[in-house]
Short mmCIF file of C-alpha atoms and ligand atoms in Angstrom, two decimals:
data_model
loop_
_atom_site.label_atom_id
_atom_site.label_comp_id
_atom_site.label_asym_id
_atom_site.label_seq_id
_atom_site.Cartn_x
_atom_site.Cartn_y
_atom_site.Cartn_z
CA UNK A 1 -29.30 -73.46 -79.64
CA UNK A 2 -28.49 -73.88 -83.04
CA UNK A 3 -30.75 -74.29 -86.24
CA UNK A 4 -31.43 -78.25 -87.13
CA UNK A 5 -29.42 -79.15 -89.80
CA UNK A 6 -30.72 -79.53 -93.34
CA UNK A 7 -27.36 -81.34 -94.69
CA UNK A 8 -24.99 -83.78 -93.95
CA UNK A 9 -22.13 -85.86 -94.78
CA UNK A 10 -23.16 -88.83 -92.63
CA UNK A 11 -26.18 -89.05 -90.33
CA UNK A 12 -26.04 -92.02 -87.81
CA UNK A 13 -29.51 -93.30 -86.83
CA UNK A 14 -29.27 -94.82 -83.19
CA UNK A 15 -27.81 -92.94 -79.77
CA UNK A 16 -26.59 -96.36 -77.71
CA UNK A 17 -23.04 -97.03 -77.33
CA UNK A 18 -22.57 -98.32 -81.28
CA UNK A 19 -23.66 -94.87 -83.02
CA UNK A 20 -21.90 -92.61 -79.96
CA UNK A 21 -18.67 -94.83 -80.61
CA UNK A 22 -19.19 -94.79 -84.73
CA UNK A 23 -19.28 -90.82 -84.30
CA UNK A 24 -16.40 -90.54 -82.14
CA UNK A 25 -14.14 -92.02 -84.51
CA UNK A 26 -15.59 -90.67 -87.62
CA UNK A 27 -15.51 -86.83 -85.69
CA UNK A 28 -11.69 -87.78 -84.93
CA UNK A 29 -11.09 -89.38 -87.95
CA UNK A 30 -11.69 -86.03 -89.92
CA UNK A 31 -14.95 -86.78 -91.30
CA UNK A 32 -16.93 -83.31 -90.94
CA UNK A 33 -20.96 -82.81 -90.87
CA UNK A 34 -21.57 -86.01 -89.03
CA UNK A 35 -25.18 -86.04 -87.13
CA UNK A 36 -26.17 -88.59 -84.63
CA UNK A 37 -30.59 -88.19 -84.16
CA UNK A 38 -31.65 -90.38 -80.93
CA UNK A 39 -35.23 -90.37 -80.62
CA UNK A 40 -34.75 -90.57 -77.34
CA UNK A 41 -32.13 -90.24 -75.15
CA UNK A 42 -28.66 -91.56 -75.69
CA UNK A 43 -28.57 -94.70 -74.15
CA UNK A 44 -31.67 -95.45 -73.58
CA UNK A 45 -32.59 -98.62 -75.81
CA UNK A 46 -30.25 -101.70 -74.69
CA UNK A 47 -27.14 -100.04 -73.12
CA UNK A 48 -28.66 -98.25 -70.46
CA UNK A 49 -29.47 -102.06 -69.27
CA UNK A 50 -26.21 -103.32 -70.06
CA UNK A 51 -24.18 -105.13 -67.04
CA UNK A 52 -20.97 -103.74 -68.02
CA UNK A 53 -18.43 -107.04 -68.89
CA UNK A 54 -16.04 -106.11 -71.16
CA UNK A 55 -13.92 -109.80 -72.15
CA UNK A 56 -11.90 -109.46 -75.24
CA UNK A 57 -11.27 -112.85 -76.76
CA UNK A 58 -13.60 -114.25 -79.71
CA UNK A 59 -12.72 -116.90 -81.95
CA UNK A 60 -11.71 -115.07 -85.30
CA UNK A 61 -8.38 -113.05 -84.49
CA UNK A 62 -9.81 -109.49 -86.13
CA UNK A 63 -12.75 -109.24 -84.19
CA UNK A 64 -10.58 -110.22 -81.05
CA UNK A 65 -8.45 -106.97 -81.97
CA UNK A 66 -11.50 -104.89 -82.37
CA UNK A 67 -12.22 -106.18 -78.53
CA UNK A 68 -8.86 -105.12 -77.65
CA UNK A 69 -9.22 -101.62 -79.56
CA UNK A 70 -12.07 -101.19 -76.99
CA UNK A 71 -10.21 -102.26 -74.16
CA UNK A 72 -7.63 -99.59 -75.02
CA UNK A 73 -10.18 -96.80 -75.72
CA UNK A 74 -12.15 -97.26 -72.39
CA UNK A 75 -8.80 -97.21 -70.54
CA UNK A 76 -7.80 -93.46 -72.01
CA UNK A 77 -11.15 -91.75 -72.50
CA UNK A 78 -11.81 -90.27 -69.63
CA UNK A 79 -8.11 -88.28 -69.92
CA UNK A 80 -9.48 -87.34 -73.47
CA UNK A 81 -13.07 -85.94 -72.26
CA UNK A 82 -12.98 -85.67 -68.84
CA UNK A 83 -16.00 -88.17 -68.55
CA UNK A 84 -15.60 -90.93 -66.74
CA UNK A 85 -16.50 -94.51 -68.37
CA UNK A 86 -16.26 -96.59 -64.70
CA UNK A 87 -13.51 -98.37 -66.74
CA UNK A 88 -11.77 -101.19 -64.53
CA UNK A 89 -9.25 -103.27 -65.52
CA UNK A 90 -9.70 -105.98 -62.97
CA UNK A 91 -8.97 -108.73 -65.34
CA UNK A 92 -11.59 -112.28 -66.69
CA UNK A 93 -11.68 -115.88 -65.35
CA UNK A 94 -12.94 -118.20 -67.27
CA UNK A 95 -13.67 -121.67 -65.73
CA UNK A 96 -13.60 -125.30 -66.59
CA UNK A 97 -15.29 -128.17 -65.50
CA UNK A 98 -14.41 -130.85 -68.14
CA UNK A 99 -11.90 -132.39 -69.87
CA UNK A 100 -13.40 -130.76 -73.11
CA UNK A 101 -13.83 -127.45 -71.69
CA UNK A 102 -10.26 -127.61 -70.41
CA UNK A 103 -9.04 -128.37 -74.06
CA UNK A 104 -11.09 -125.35 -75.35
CA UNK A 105 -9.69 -123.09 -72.72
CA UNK A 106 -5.72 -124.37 -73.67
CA UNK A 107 -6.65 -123.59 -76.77
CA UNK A 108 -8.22 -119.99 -75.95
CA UNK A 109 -5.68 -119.31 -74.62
CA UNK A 110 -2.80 -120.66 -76.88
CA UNK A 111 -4.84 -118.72 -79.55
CA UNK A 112 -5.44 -115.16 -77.07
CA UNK A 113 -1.44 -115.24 -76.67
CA UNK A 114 -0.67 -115.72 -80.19
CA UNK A 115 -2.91 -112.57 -80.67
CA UNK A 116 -0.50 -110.97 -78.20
CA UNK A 117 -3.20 -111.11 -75.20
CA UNK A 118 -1.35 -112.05 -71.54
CA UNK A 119 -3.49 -115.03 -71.26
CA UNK A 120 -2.95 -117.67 -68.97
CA UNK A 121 -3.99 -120.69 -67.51
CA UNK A 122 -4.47 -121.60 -63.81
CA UNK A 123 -4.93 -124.40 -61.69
CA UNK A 124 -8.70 -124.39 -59.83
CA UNK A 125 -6.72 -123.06 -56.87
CA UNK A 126 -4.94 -120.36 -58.46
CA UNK A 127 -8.64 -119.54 -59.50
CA UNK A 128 -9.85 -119.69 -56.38
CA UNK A 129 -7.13 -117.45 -54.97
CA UNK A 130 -8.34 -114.92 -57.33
CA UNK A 131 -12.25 -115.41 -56.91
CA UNK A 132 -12.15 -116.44 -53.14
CA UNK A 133 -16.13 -116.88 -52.99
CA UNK A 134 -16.44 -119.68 -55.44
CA UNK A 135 -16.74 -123.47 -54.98
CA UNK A 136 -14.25 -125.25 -57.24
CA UNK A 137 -15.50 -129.01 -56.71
CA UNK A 138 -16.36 -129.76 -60.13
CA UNK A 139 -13.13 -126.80 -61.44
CA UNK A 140 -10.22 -128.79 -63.31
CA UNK A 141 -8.78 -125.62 -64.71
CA UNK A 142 -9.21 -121.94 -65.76
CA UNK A 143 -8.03 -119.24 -67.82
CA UNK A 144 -6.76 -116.02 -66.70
CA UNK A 145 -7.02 -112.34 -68.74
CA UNK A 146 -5.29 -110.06 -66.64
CA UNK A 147 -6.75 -107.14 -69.42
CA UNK A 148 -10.61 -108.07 -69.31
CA UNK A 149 -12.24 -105.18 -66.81
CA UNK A 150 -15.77 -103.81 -66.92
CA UNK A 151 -17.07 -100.40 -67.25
CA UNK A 152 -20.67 -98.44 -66.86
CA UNK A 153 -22.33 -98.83 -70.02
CA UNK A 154 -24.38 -95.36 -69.79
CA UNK A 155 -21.17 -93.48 -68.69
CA UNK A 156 -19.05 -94.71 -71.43
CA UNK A 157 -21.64 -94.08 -74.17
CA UNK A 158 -22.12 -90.38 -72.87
CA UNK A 159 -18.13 -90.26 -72.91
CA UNK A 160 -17.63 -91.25 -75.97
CA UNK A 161 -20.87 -88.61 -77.07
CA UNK A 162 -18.32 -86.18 -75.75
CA UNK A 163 -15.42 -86.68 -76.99
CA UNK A 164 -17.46 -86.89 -80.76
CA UNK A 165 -18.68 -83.53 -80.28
CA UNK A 166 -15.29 -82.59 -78.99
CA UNK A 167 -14.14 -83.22 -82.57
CA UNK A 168 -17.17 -81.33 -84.29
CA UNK A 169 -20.15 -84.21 -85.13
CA UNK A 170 -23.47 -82.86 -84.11
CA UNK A 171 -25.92 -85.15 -81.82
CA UNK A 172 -29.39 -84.29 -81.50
CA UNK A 173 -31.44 -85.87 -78.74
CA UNK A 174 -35.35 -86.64 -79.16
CA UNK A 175 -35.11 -86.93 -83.16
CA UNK A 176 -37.01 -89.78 -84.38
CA UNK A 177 -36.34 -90.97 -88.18
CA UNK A 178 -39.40 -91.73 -90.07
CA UNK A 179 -37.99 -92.35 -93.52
CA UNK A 180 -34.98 -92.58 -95.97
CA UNK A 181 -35.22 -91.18 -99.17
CA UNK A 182 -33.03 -92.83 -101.98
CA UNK A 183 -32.58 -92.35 -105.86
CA UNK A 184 -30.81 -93.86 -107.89
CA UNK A 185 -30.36 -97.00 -105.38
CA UNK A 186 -28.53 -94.30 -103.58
CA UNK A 187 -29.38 -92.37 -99.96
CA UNK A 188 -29.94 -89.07 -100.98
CA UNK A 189 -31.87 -87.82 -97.54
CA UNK A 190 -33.40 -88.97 -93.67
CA UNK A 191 -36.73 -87.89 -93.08
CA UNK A 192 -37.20 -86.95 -89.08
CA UNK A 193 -40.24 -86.05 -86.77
CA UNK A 194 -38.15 -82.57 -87.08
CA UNK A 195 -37.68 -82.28 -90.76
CA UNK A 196 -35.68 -83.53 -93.92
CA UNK A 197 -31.87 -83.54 -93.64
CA UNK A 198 -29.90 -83.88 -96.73
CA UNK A 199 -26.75 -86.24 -96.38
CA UNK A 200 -24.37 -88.81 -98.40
CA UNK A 201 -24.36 -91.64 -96.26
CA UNK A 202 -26.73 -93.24 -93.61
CA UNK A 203 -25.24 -95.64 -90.49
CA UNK A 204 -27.84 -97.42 -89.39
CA UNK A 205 -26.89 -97.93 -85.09
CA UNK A 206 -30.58 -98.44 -84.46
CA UNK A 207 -30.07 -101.51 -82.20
CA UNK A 208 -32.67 -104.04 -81.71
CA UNK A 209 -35.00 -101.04 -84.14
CA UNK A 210 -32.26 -101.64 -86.70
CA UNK A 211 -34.26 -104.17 -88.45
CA UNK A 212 -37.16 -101.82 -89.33
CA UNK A 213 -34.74 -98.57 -89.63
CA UNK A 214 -33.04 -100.93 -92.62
CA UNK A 215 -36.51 -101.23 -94.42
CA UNK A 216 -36.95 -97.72 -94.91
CA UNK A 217 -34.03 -98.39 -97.12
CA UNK A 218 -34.52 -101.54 -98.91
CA UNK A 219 -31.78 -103.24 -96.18
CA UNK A 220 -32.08 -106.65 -94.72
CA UNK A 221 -30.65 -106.60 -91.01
CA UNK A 222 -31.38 -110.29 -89.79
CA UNK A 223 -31.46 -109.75 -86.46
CA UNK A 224 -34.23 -110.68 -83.62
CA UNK A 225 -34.71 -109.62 -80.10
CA UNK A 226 -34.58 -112.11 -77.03
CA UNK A 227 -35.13 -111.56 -73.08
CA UNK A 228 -31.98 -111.65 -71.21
CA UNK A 229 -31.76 -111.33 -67.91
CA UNK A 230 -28.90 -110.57 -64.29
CA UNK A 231 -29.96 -110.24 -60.95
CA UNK A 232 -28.06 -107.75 -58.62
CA UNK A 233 -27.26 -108.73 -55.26
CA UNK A 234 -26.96 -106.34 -52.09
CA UNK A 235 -22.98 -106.53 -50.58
CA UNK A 236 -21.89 -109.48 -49.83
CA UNK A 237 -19.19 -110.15 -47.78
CA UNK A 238 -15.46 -111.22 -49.69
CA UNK A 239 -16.43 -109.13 -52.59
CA UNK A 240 -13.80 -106.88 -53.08
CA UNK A 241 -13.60 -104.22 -55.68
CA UNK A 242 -10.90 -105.57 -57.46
CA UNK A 243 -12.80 -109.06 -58.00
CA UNK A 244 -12.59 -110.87 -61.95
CA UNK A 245 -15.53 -110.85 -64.15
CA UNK A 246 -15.63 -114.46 -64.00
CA UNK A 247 -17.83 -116.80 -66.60
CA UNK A 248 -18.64 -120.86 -65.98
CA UNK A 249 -19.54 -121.77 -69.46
CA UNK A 250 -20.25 -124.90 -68.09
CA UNK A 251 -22.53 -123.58 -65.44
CA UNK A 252 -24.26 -120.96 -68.83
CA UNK A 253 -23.73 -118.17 -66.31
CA UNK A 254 -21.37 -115.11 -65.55
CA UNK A 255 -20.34 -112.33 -62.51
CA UNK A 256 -18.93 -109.25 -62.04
CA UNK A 257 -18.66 -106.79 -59.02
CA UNK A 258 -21.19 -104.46 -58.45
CA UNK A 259 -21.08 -102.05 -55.30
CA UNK A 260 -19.55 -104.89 -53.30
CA UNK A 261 -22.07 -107.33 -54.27
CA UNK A 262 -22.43 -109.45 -57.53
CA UNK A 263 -24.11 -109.41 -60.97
CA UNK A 264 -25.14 -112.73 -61.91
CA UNK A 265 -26.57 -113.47 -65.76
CA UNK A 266 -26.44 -116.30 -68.00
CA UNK A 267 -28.09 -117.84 -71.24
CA UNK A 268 -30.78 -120.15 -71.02
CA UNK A 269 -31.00 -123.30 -73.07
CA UNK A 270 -34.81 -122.13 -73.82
CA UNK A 271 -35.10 -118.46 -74.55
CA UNK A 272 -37.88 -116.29 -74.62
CA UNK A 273 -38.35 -113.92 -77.72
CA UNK A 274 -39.08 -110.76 -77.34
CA UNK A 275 -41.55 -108.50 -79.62
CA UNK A 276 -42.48 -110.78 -82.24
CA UNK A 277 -44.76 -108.32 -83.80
CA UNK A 278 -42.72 -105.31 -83.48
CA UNK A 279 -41.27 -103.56 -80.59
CA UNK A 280 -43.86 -101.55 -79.17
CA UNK A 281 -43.97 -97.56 -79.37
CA UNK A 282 -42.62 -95.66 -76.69
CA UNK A 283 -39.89 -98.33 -75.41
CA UNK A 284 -37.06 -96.19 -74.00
CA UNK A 285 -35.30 -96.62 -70.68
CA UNK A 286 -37.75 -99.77 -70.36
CA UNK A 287 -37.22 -103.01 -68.79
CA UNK A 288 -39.31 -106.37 -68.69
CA UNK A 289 -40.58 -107.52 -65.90
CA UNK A 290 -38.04 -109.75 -64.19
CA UNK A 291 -39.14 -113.67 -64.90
CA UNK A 292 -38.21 -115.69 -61.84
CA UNK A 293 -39.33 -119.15 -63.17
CA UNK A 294 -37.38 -118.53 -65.99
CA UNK A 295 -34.39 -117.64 -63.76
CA UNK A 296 -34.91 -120.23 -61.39
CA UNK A 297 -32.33 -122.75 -63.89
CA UNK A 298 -29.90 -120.23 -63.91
CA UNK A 299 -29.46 -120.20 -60.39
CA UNK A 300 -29.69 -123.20 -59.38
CA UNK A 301 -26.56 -123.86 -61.43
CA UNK A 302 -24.95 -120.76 -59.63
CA UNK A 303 -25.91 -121.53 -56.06
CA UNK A 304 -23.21 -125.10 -56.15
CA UNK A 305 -20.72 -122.24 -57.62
CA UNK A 306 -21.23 -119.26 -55.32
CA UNK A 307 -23.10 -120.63 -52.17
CA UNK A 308 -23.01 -117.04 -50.85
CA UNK A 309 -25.71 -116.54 -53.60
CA UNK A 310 -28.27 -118.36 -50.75
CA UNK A 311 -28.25 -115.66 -48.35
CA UNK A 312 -27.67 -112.72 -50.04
CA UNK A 313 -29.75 -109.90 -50.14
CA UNK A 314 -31.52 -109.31 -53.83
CA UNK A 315 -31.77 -105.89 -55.35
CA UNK A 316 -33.01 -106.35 -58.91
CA UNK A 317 -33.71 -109.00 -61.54
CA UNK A 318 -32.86 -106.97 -64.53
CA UNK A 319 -34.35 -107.83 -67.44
CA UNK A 320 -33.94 -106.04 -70.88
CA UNK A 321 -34.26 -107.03 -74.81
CA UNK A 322 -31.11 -107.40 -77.11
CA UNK A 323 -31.06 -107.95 -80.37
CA UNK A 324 -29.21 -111.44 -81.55
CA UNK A 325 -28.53 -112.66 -84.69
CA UNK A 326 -28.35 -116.22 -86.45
CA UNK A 327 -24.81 -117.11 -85.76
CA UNK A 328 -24.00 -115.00 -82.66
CA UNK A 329 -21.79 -112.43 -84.01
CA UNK A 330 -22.81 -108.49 -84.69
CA UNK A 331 -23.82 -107.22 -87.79
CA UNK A 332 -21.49 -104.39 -89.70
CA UNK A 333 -20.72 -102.82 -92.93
CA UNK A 334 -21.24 -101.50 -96.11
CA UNK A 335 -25.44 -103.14 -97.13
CA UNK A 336 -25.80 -105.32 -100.32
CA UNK A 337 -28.37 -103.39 -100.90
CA UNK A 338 -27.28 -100.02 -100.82
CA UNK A 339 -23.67 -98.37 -100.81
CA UNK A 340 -24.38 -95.14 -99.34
CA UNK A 341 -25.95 -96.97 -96.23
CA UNK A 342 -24.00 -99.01 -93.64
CA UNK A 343 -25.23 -100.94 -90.47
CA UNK A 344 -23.51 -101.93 -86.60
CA UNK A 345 -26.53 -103.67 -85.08
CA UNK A 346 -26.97 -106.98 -83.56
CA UNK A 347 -24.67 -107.22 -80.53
CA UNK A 348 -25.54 -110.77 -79.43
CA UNK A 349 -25.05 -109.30 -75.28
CA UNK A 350 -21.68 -107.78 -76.16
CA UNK A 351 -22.30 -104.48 -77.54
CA UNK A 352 -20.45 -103.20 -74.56
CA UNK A 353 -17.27 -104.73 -74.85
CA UNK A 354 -17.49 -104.53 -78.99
CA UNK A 355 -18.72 -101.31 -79.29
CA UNK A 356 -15.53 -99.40 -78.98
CA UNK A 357 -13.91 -101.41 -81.75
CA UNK A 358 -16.85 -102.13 -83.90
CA UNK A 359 -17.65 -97.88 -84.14
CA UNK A 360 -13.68 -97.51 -85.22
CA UNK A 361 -14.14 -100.15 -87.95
CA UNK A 362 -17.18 -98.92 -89.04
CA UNK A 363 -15.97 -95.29 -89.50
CA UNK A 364 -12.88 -96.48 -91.09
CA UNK A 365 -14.96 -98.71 -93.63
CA UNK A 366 -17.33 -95.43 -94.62
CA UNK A 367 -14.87 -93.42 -95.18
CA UNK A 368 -12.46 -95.64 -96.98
CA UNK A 369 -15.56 -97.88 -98.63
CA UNK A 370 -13.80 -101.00 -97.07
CA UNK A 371 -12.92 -102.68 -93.53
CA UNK A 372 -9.53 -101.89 -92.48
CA UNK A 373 -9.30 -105.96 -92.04
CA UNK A 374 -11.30 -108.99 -92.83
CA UNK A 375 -14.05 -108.55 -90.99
CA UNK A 376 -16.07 -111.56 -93.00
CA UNK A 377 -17.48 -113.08 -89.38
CA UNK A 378 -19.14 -109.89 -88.91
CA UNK A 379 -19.91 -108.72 -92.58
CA UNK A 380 -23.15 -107.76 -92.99
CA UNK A 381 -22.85 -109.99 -96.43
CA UNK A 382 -22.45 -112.63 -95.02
CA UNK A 383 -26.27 -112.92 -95.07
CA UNK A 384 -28.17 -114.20 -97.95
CA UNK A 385 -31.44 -113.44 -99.42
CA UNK A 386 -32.82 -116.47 -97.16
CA UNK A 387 -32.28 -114.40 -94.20
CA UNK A 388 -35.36 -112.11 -95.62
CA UNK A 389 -37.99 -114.92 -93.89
CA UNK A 390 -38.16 -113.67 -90.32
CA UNK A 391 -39.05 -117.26 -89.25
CA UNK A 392 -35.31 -118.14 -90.44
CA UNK A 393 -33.71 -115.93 -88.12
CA UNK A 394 -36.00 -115.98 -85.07
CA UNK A 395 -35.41 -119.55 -84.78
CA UNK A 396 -31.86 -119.71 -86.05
CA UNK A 397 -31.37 -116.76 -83.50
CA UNK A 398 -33.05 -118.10 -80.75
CA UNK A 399 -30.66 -121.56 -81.25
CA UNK A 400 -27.45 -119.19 -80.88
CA UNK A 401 -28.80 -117.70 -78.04
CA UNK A 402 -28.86 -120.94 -76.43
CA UNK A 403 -26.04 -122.62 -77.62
CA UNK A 404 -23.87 -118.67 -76.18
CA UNK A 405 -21.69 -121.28 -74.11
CA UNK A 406 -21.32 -124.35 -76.30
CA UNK A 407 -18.23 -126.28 -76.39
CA UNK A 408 -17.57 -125.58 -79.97
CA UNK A 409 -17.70 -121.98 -79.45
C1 FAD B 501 -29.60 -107.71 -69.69
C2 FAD B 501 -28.46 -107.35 -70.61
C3 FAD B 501 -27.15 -107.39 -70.14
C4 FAD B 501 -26.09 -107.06 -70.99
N1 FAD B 501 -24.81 -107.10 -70.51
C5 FAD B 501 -23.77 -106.81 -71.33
C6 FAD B 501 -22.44 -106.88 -70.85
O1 FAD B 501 -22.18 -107.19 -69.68
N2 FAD B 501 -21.42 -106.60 -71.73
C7 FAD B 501 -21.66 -106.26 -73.02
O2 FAD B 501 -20.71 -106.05 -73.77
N3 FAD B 501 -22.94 -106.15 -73.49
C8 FAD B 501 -23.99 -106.43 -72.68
N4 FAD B 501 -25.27 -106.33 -73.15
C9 FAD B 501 -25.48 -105.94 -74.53
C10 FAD B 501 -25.49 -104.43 -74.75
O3 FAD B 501 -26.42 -103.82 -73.89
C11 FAD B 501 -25.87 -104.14 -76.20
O4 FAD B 501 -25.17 -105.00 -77.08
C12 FAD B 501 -25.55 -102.70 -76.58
O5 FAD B 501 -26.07 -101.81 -75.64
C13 FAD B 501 -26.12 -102.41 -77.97
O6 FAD B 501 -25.87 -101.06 -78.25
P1 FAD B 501 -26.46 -100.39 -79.57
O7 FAD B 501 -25.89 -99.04 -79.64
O8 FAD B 501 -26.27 -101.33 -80.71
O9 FAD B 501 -28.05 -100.36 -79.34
P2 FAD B 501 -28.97 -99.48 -78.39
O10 FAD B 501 -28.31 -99.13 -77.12
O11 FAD B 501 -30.28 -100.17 -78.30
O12 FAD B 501 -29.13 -98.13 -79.21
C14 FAD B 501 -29.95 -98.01 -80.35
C15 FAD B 501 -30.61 -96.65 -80.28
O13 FAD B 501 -31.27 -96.39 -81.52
C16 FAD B 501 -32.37 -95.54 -81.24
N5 FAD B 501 -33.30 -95.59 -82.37
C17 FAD B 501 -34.01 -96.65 -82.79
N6 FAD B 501 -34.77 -96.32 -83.84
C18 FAD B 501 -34.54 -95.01 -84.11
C19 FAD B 501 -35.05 -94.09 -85.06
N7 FAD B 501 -35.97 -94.45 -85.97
N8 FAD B 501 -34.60 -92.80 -85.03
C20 FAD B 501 -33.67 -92.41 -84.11
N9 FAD B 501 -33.17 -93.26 -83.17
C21 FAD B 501 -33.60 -94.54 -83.17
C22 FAD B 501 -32.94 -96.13 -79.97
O14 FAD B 501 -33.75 -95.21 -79.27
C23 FAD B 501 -31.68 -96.54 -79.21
O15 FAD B 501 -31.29 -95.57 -78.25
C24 FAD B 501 -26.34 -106.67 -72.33
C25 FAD B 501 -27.66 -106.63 -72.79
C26 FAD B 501 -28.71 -106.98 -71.95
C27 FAD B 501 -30.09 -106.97 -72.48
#
């Protein structure tokens, strides 16, 4: 085994899919002494939890492209490594059931093809044909993304782990970061359970610990964690391998395939916070205990959608902490703060799908000192000084959270 490094060029703070994805493409980018420290074990804050969707289209054009970066990655890493990433391309639905909703979706999708995306729209029917198990009653429309898929969270994050020490960064496992040492207003060192390493620049990929890992250096990260929860059903008969991700914005919930049966999550109008006084020590690998009143809502507004719902078997109610932010969109770049230390945190429940793109933007930015685009959505600046009151963003987070499906989205 070899000696724990003393130096570095970067160190990346954080072992989920963001830091393994920020390594890869700073490792094949050309960027030499990169170290990842996990205090754990990769994976195993919120992506070991993760159900797996991977959809592509958001409402700013750049951050759609990262989306489809990670699309593109997921589909070829497994030739690259040899690990697979349970990668399938077995395309998104996303339903209607509203004039208004309709109109949004038209414009999705007028938007996702003017992006270049093969988005189209299809009659409830054509939906149906598609996603046989679902009642379309109240469906006057959907949208079709023949390029969505999902993938296994934990299999993609080791792949891309791989393929980053493939190209030379280092990764170290159970490596906890205590403290950053600046001068200057500059990082000049992390300080670990395991000693001091010396490096240039810090990326802080800490997840929903990325708040507190950005105090050590003077860095806001306005980000707070909420329960969110998917139940797991056993096999259930129609549900082919091959079956959409499907989301019914209207209906705050979404599905995907699962080992022939389905995964069904959503986002609550009232959500629960999670960890108000700090997440507690020794939270790896760890799940919540499933909250069936709370769930009850969501599926009683699957049931009408998915009557097979009533009689199938259940395996799990999953539930695990994210971190979300005030306005719903991740958290990246270059701090106010501090120069030499960057940030990818706040996923918002789509760290899956963005994490491919948002770790090849983030590389690019550290090692060119700018994004590659405008990235402004998703620029950690974006942020005032008023997002210092943690009151502020737990209850302008906690208002995102439940507006995830609003028309104006
Ligand atoms: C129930 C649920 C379902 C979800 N479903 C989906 C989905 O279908 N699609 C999708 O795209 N997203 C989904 N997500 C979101 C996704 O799981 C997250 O956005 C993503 O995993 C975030 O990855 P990350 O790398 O930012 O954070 P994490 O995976 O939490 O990684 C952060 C890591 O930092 C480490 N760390 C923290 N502090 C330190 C320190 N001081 N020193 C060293 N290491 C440290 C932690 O141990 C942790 O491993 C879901 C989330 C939940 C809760």
């Amino acid at each position: 085994m070899s000696a724990f490094p003393t130096e570095a060029k970067v160190v990346i703070i954080g072992g989920g899919i963001v830091g393994c994805s920020t390594a890869y493409h700073l490792a094949k980018a050309g960027c030499d002494e990169v170290v990842l420290l996990e205090r754990h074990k990769l994976t195993s804050g919120s992506t070991f939890h993760a159900a797996g969707l991977v959809g592509q289209l958001r409402a700013d054009a750049n951050i759609t492209e990262l989306l489809t970066y990670s699309v593109e990655l997921y589909a070829s890493l497994k030739e690259e490594t040899g690990l697979d990433t349970g990668w399938k391309a077995n395309g998104g639905l996303r339903l209607a059931c509203c004039e208004e909703r309709l109109k949004q979706l038209e414009q999705q999708t007028k938007t996702g093809q003017s992006f270049g995306l093969p988005m189209e729209m299809l009659t409830p029917s054509e939906a149906k044909e598609l996603w046989p198990l679902m009642d379309i009653s109240d469906v006057v429309g959907a949208a079709f993304l023949p390029t969505d898929g999902q993938a296994n969270p934990s299999d993609l994050t080791q792949s891309l782990a791989k393929g980053a020490k493939l190209n030379g960064a280092r990764i170290l496992e159970d490596v906890a970061v205590t403290g950053i040492e600046m001068e200057d207003g500059k990082v000049t060192a992390v300080v670990t359970d395991q000693g001091r390493i010396e490096c240039e620049v810090v990326v802080n990929c800490a997840g929903q610990w990325a708040r507190e890992v950005g105090a050590m250096a003077g860095v806001n990260v306005p980000l707070f964690s909420v329960q969110h929860q998917y139940l797991i059903t056993e096999a259930i008969d129609g549900v082919t391998p091959g079956l959409p991700t499907m989301r019914d914005p209207d209906r705050l919930t979404y599905y995907k395939e699962e080992v022939g049966g389905l995964v069904m999550g959503g986002y609550e109008p009232d959500p629960i916070p999670f960890a108000e006084e700090g997440i507690p020590k020794g939270f790896h690998f760890t799940l919540l205990d499933s909250d069936w009143d709370h769930f009850e809502q969501l599926m009683e507004l699957a049931l009408p959608r998915v009557p097979a719902l009533e009689t199938a078997g259940i395996k799990e109610l999953v539930n695990g902490p994210e971190s979300f932010t005030p306005d719903g969109n991740f958290i990246l770049g270059q701090a106010p703060e501090c120069e030499s230390f960057f940030v990818g945190a706040g996923f918002n429940a789509f760290g899956i799908a963005a994490g491919g793109g948002a770790g090849m933007a983030l590389a690019h930015w550290v090692m060119n000192g700018e994004p590659h685009a405008d990235l402004a959505p998703v620029d950690i600046r974006r942020f005032g000084d008023a997002y210092r009151d943690i009151g502020k963003v737990k209850s302008e987070t906690l208002d995102a959270y439940a507006k995830h499906y609003a028309l104006a989205r």
